CSV table of C-alpha atoms in Angstrom, one decimal:
chain,number,residue,atom,x,y,z
A,1,MET,CA,-31.5,-34.4,3.8
A,2,ALA,CA,-28.1,-35.8,4.7
A,3,PRO,CA,-25.6,-33.2,6.0
A,4,ILE,CA,-22.1,-33.3,4.6
A,5,PRO,CA,-19.4,-33.1,7.3
A,6,PHE,CA,-17.8,-29.7,7.4
A,7,LEU,CA,-14.6,-28.3,8.9
A,8,SER,CA,-15.0,-26.4,12.2
A,9,LEU,CA,-12.9,-23.3,12.2
A,10,LEU,CA,-10.7,-22.2,15.0
A,11,LEU,CA,-11.0,-18.4,14.4
A,12,LEU,CA,-9.0,-15.5,15.5
A,13,PHE,CA,-6.1,-17.0,17.4
A,14,SER,CA,-4.6,-20.3,18.5
A,15,LEU,CA,-4.8,-21.6,22.1
A,16,THR,CA,-1.0,-21.5,22.2
A,17,PHE,CA,1.1,-18.7,20.9
A,18,PRO,CA,4.5,-19.4,19.3
A,19,SER,CA,7.4,-18.8,21.7
A,20,SER,CA,9.1,-16.2,19.5
A,21,SER,CA,8.4,-13.8,16.8
A,22,SER,CA,10.5,-15.9,14.4
A,23,ALA,CA,8.2,-18.8,15.0
A,24,PHE,CA,5.2,-16.6,14.3
A,25,GLU,CA,6.6,-15.8,10.8
A,26,GLN,CA,7.0,-19.4,9.8
A,27,GLN,CA,5.0,-20.9,7.0
A,28,PRO,CA,1.4,-21.3,8.3
A,29,LEU,CA,-0.6,-24.5,8.1
A,30,LEU,CA,-2.9,-24.3,5.0
A,31,LYS,CA,-6.1,-26.3,5.4
A,32,TYR,CA,-8.2,-27.1,2.4
A,33,HIS,CA,-11.8,-27.5,3.3
A,34,HIS,CA,-12.9,-29.3,0.1
A,35,GLY,CA,-16.3,-27.6,0.3
A,36,PRO,CA,-18.3,-26.0,-2.5
A,37,LEU,CA,-16.9,-22.7,-3.8
A,38,LEU,CA,-19.1,-19.7,-4.6
A,39,LYS,CA,-18.0,-17.3,-7.4
A,40,GLY,CA,-19.6,-14.5,-9.4
A,41,ASN,CA,-22.6,-12.8,-7.9
A,42,ILE,CA,-23.1,-14.1,-4.3
A,43,THR,CA,-26.1,-13.4,-2.2
A,44,VAL,CA,-25.7,-13.5,1.6
A,45,ASN,CA,-29.0,-14.3,3.4
A,46,LEU,CA,-29.0,-13.6,7.1
A,47,VAL,CA,-30.9,-15.4,9.9
A,48,TRP,CA,-30.7,-13.3,13.1
A,49,TYR,CA,-31.3,-15.8,15.9
A,50,GLY,CA,-31.9,-14.1,19.3
A,51,LYS,CA,-31.9,-10.5,20.4
A,52,PHE,CA,-29.9,-8.0,18.3
A,53,SER,CA,-30.4,-4.3,18.5
A,54,SER,CA,-30.9,-2.3,15.3
A,55,THR,CA,-27.5,-0.8,15.7
A,56,GLN,CA,-25.9,-4.2,16.0
A,57,ARG,CA,-27.6,-5.4,12.9
A,58,SER,CA,-26.6,-2.3,10.9
A,59,ILE,CA,-22.9,-2.8,11.8
A,60,ILE,CA,-22.9,-6.3,10.2
A,61,VAL,CA,-25.1,-5.3,7.3
A,62,ASP,CA,-22.9,-2.3,6.5
A,63,PHE,CA,-19.9,-4.6,6.5
A,64,LEU,CA,-21.5,-6.9,4.0
A,65,ASN,CA,-22.6,-4.0,1.8
A,66,SER,CA,-19.0,-2.7,1.9
A,67,LEU,CA,-17.5,-5.9,0.4
A,68,SER,CA,-18.3,-5.0,-3.2
A,69,ASN,CA,-19.3,-1.4,-2.9
A,70,PRO,CA,-17.7,0.6,-5.8
A,71,LYS,CA,-17.7,3.8,-3.8
A,72,THR,CA,-15.3,2.5,-1.2
A,73,THR,CA,-12.6,1.0,-3.4
A,74,SER,CA,-9.5,3.0,-2.3
A,75,PRO,CA,-7.5,1.1,0.3
A,76,PRO,CA,-7.6,0.7,3.1
A,77,SER,CA,-11.2,-0.3,2.5
A,78,VAL,CA,-13.4,-3.3,3.1
A,79,SER,CA,-13.8,-3.9,-0.7
A,80,SER,CA,-10.0,-3.8,-1.2
A,81,TRP,CA,-9.8,-6.5,1.5
A,82,TRP,CA,-12.4,-8.6,-0.3
A,83,ARG,CA,-10.7,-8.2,-3.7
A,84,MET,CA,-7.8,-10.3,-2.3
A,85,THR,CA,-10.1,-13.4,-2.7
A,86,ALA,CA,-9.9,-12.9,-6.5
A,87,LYS,CA,-6.4,-14.3,-6.5
A,88,TYR,CA,-7.9,-17.7,-5.8
A,89,ARG,CA,-9.2,-20.1,-8.4
A,90,GLY,CA,-12.3,-18.8,-10.1
A,91,GLY,CA,-11.5,-15.1,-9.9
A,92,SER,CA,-13.4,-12.3,-8.4
A,93,SER,CA,-16.9,-12.4,-6.8
A,94,SER,CA,-19.3,-9.7,-5.7
A,95,VAL,CA,-21.5,-9.9,-2.6
A,96,VAL,CA,-25.0,-8.5,-2.0
A,97,VAL,CA,-27.2,-8.8,1.1
A,98,GLY,CA,-30.3,-10.9,0.4
A,99,LYS,CA,-33.1,-11.9,2.6
A,100,GLN,CA,-33.0,-11.2,6.4
A,101,THR,CA,-35.0,-13.2,8.8
A,102,LEU,CA,-35.5,-12.3,12.5
A,103,ASP,CA,-35.9,-15.2,15.0
A,104,ASP,CA,-36.0,-13.2,18.2
A,105,LYS,CA,-38.3,-15.7,19.9
A,106,TYR,CA,-35.6,-18.4,20.0
A,107,SER,CA,-37.6,-21.0,18.1
A,108,LEU,CA,-35.2,-23.7,18.9
A,109,GLY,CA,-34.2,-22.6,22.4
A,110,LYS,CA,-31.1,-21.0,23.7
A,111,ALA,CA,-28.8,-24.0,23.5
A,112,LEU,CA,-28.2,-25.2,20.0
A,113,LYS,CA,-26.6,-28.3,18.5
A,114,THR,CA,-24.7,-28.2,15.3
A,115,SER,CA,-27.5,-30.0,13.5
A,116,GLN,CA,-29.9,-27.2,14.5
A,117,LEU,CA,-27.6,-24.6,12.9
A,118,GLU,CA,-28.3,-26.4,9.6
A,119,VAL,CA,-32.0,-26.4,10.3
A,120,LEU,CA,-32.0,-22.6,10.9
A,121,ALA,CA,-29.8,-21.9,7.9
A,122,PHE,CA,-32.2,-23.6,5.5
A,123,LYS,CA,-35.5,-23.1,7.3
A,124,TYR,CA,-36.4,-20.3,4.9
A,125,GLY,CA,-35.2,-21.9,1.7
A,126,TYR,CA,-32.0,-23.1,-0.1
A,127,GLY,CA,-31.5,-20.4,-2.7
A,128,ASP,CA,-30.3,-20.9,-6.2
A,129,GLY,CA,-26.8,-22.3,-5.5
A,130,LYS,CA,-25.3,-18.8,-5.7
A,131,ALA,CA,-26.2,-17.9,-2.1
A,132,VAL,CA,-24.8,-18.6,1.4
A,133,ASN,CA,-27.2,-18.6,4.3
A,134,VAL,CA,-25.6,-17.2,7.4
A,135,VAL,CA,-26.9,-17.8,11.0
A,136,LEU,CA,-26.0,-15.2,13.5
A,137,THR,CA,-26.6,-16.0,17.1
A,138,SER,CA,-27.0,-13.4,19.9
A,139,ALA,CA,-24.9,-13.2,23.1
A,140,ASP,CA,-27.3,-15.3,25.2
A,141,VAL,CA,-27.3,-18.3,22.8
A,142,ALA,CA,-25.0,-21.3,23.4
A,143,VAL,CA,-23.9,-23.5,20.6
A,144,ASP,CA,-22.1,-26.9,20.7
A,145,GLY,CA,-18.3,-26.3,20.8
A,146,PHE,CA,-18.7,-22.5,21.1
A,147,CYS,CA,-15.7,-21.0,23.0
A,148,MET,CA,-14.1,-24.5,23.3
A,149,SER,CA,-13.0,-25.1,19.7
A,150,ARG,CA,-14.7,-22.5,17.5
A,151,CYS,CA,-16.2,-19.1,17.1
A,152,GLY,CA,-17.9,-19.9,13.8
A,153,THR,CA,-18.2,-22.4,11.1
A,154,HIS,CA,-18.9,-22.8,7.4
A,155,GLY,CA,-20.1,-25.9,5.7
A,156,SER,CA,-22.7,-27.3,3.3
A,157,VAL,CA,-25.6,-29.7,3.0
A,158,GLN,CA,-26.6,-31.9,0.1
A,159,VAL,CA,-30.1,-32.0,-1.4
A,160,LYS,CA,-30.4,-34.5,-4.2
A,161,LYS,CA,-27.5,-33.6,-6.5
A,162,SER,CA,-26.9,-30.1,-5.3
A,163,ARG,CA,-24.8,-28.8,-2.4
A,164,PHE,CA,-25.8,-25.6,-0.5
A,165,PRO,CA,-23.3,-23.7,1.6
A,166,TYR,CA,-24.1,-22.1,5.0
A,167,ALA,CA,-22.2,-20.4,7.8
A,168,TRP,CA,-22.6,-19.6,11.5
A,169,VAL,CA,-21.1,-16.9,13.7
A,170,GLY,CA,-22.0,-16.2,17.3
A,171,ASN,CA,-21.8,-13.1,19.6
A,172,LEU,CA,-19.2,-14.1,22.2
A,173,VAL,CA,-19.1,-11.1,24.4
A,174,SER,CA,-20.7,-12.7,27.5
A,175,LYS,CA,-19.1,-16.1,27.1
A,176,CYS,CA,-15.5,-16.0,25.9
A,177,PRO,CA,-14.4,-12.5,24.6
A,178,GLY,CA,-10.8,-13.4,25.4
A,179,TYR,CA,-11.0,-16.4,23.1
A,180,CYS,CA,-13.1,-15.1,20.2
A,181,ALA,CA,-12.9,-11.3,20.4
A,182,TRP,CA,-9.2,-10.7,20.6
A,183,PRO,CA,-7.7,-8.1,20.1
A,184,PHE,CA,-10.7,-6.2,21.5
A,185,HIS,CA,-10.3,-8.2,24.8
A,186,GLN,CA,-7.3,-9.6,26.6
A,187,PRO,CA,-6.5,-13.1,25.4
A,188,VAL,CA,-7.1,-16.2,27.5
A,189,TYR,CA,-3.6,-17.4,26.8
A,190,GLY,CA,-0.4,-15.7,25.8
A,191,PRO,CA,1.0,-12.2,26.3
A,192,GLN,CA,-1.6,-10.0,28.2
A,193,THR,CA,-1.3,-6.8,26.2
A,194,PRO,CA,-3.9,-4.1,26.6
A,195,PRO,CA,-6.9,-4.7,24.3
A,196,MET,CA,-7.7,-2.5,21.4
A,197,VAL,CA,-10.9,-0.3,21.3
A,198,ALA,CA,-13.5,-1.9,19.1
A,199,PRO,CA,-14.1,0.3,16.0
A,200,ASN,CA,-17.9,0.4,16.4
A,201,GLY,CA,-17.9,0.4,20.2
A,202,ASP,CA,-19.3,-3.1,20.4
A,203,VAL,CA,-16.8,-5.8,21.4
A,204,GLY,CA,-19.2,-8.7,20.6
A,205,VAL,CA,-20.4,-7.5,17.2
A,206,ASP,CA,-17.0,-6.1,16.1
A,207,GLY,CA,-15.6,-9.6,17.0
A,208,MET,CA,-18.4,-11.1,14.9
A,209,VAL,CA,-17.3,-9.1,11.9
A,210,ILE,CA,-13.8,-10.6,12.1
A,211,ASN,CA,-15.3,-14.1,12.3
A,212,LEU,CA,-17.8,-13.4,9.6
A,213,ALA,CA,-15.1,-12.1,7.3
A,214,THR,CA,-13.2,-15.3,8.0
A,215,VAL,CA,-16.0,-17.7,7.1
A,216,LEU,CA,-17.1,-15.8,4.0
A,217,ALA,CA,-13.5,-15.9,2.6
A,218,GLY,CA,-13.7,-19.7,3.1
A,219,THR,CA,-16.8,-19.9,0.9
A,220,VAL,CA,-14.9,-18.5,-2.1
A,221,ALA,CA,-11.4,-19.8,-1.5
A,222,PRO,CA,-10.4,-23.5,-1.6
A,223,LEU,CA,-8.5,-23.2,1.7
A,224,GLU,CA,-9.0,-21.4,5.0
A,225,ALA,CA,-7.4,-18.2,3.6
A,226,VAL,CA,-7.8,-16.1,6.8
A,227,SER,CA,-7.4,-18.8,9.4
A,228,ALA,CA,-3.9,-19.4,7.9
A,229,CYS,CA,-3.0,-15.9,9.1
A,230,THR,CA,-4.4,-16.1,12.7
A,231,GLY,CA,-3.8,-13.1,14.9
A,232,ILE,CA,-2.4,-10.8,12.1
A,233,PHE,CA,-4.2,-7.5,11.4
A,234,GLY,CA,-1.3,-5.2,10.5
A,235,LYS,CA,2.4,-5.1,9.6
A,236,GLY,CA,4.8,-6.0,12.3
A,237,ALA,CA,2.4,-8.4,14.1
A,238,PHE,CA,3.8,-10.9,16.6
A,239,PRO,CA,2.3,-13.1,19.3
A,240,GLY,CA,0.1,-10.9,21.5
A,241,TYR,CA,0.5,-7.9,19.2
A,242,PRO,CA,-1.9,-7.7,16.2
A,243,GLY,CA,0.2,-5.3,14.2
A,244,LYS,CA,0.1,-1.6,13.3
A,245,VAL,CA,-3.4,-0.3,12.5
A,246,LEU,CA,-5.1,3.0,12.3
A,247,MET,CA,-6.7,4.7,15.4
A,248,GLY,CA,-9.6,7.1,15.6
A,249,LYS,CA,-8.6,10.6,16.7
A,250,THR,CA,-11.5,11.1,19.0
A,251,THR,CA,-12.6,7.5,19.9
A,252,GLY,CA,-9.2,5.8,20.1
A,253,ALA,CA,-10.8,2.9,18.2
A,254,SER,CA,-8.6,0.6,16.2
A,255,TYR,CA,-9.4,-0.2,12.6
A,256,ASN,CA,-7.7,-1.0,9.3
A,257,ALA,CA,-10.6,-0.8,6.8
A,258,VAL,CA,-13.3,1.8,5.9
A,259,GLY,CA,-16.8,0.8,4.7
A,260,VAL,CA,-20.1,2.4,3.7
A,261,ASN,CA,-21.8,5.0,5.9
A,262,GLY,CA,-18.4,5.9,7.4
A,263,ARG,CA,-18.1,2.5,9.2
A,264,LYS,CA,-14.7,1.4,10.3
A,265,TYR,CA,-13.7,-2.3,10.8
A,266,LEU,CA,-10.7,-4.3,11.9
A,267,LEU,CA,-10.2,-7.1,9.3
A,268,PRO,CA,-7.8,-10.0,9.5
A,269,ALA,CA,-4.9,-10.7,7.2
A,270,MET,CA,-5.5,-13.1,4.3
A,271,TRP,CA,-3.1,-15.7,2.7
A,272,ASP,CA,-1.9,-14.5,-0.6
A,273,PRO,CA,-1.4,-17.5,-2.9
A,274,GLN,CA,0.7,-15.5,-5.3
A,275,THR,CA,3.3,-14.4,-2.8
A,276,SER,CA,2.8,-17.1,-0.2
A,277,THR,CA,2.5,-14.5,2.6
A,278,CYS,CA,-0.1,-13.2,4.9
A,279,LYS,CA,-1.3,-10.0,3.3
A,280,THR,CA,-2.7,-7.1,5.4
A,281,LEU,CA,-4.4,-3.9,4.3
A,282,LEU,CA,-1.9,-1.7,6.1
């Protein structure tokens, strides 16, 4: 099995902020990943690597179940965010959660190389070509390049004449929350504005949702549709300020999308190919 090179994504925000708000509004750099695109009915299989509580797992599974849920279609909702991907070539796609595998014994250790992510992603099968296998690593697992150049990746491997996509996202709370969990933590660089309150009370996992949303959008769009809009979550965003979002009355938590089971999430802006702008839910 020979792996195909894949693009590493720098998620959430750049290491250097533009010097002015006008610079922030300039045309973003659009990167085409040239990877396989999934359309139609997509199954997301999850590999939980390391220690995750049941609450942490439910936050992420509820997010995935919200992407195509017909009962939460009114904006601002998670499903209305996902529908923006339908503007890309191939049209709309629906997402369902498939097989979940727990690897809480750290079968490959707590320090993973990139090649081991591929091993974990396909350890339990390749699927039917309509699935993406997602590896989620817990806060005590280190991955090559984690916190230095990436918070997650998506790519593919080739088996005979078929290519199978996969993705990886890590929990960053104990390693680099200022790099991968902004705006729930003060950034490493740039304006030091007060962090927002995570919508589900878990900085690490709420940050994972943002990263997971980013890599999933990359599996159905030919370009990095979310990475093109780094740091934008609401209208009026500028360097160090993610934009205007909603706030919970009792918790003070920041969010811009509602999902199943009353879940609230903060989801990033997505590049709109029809208007050539970064589109937000609010």
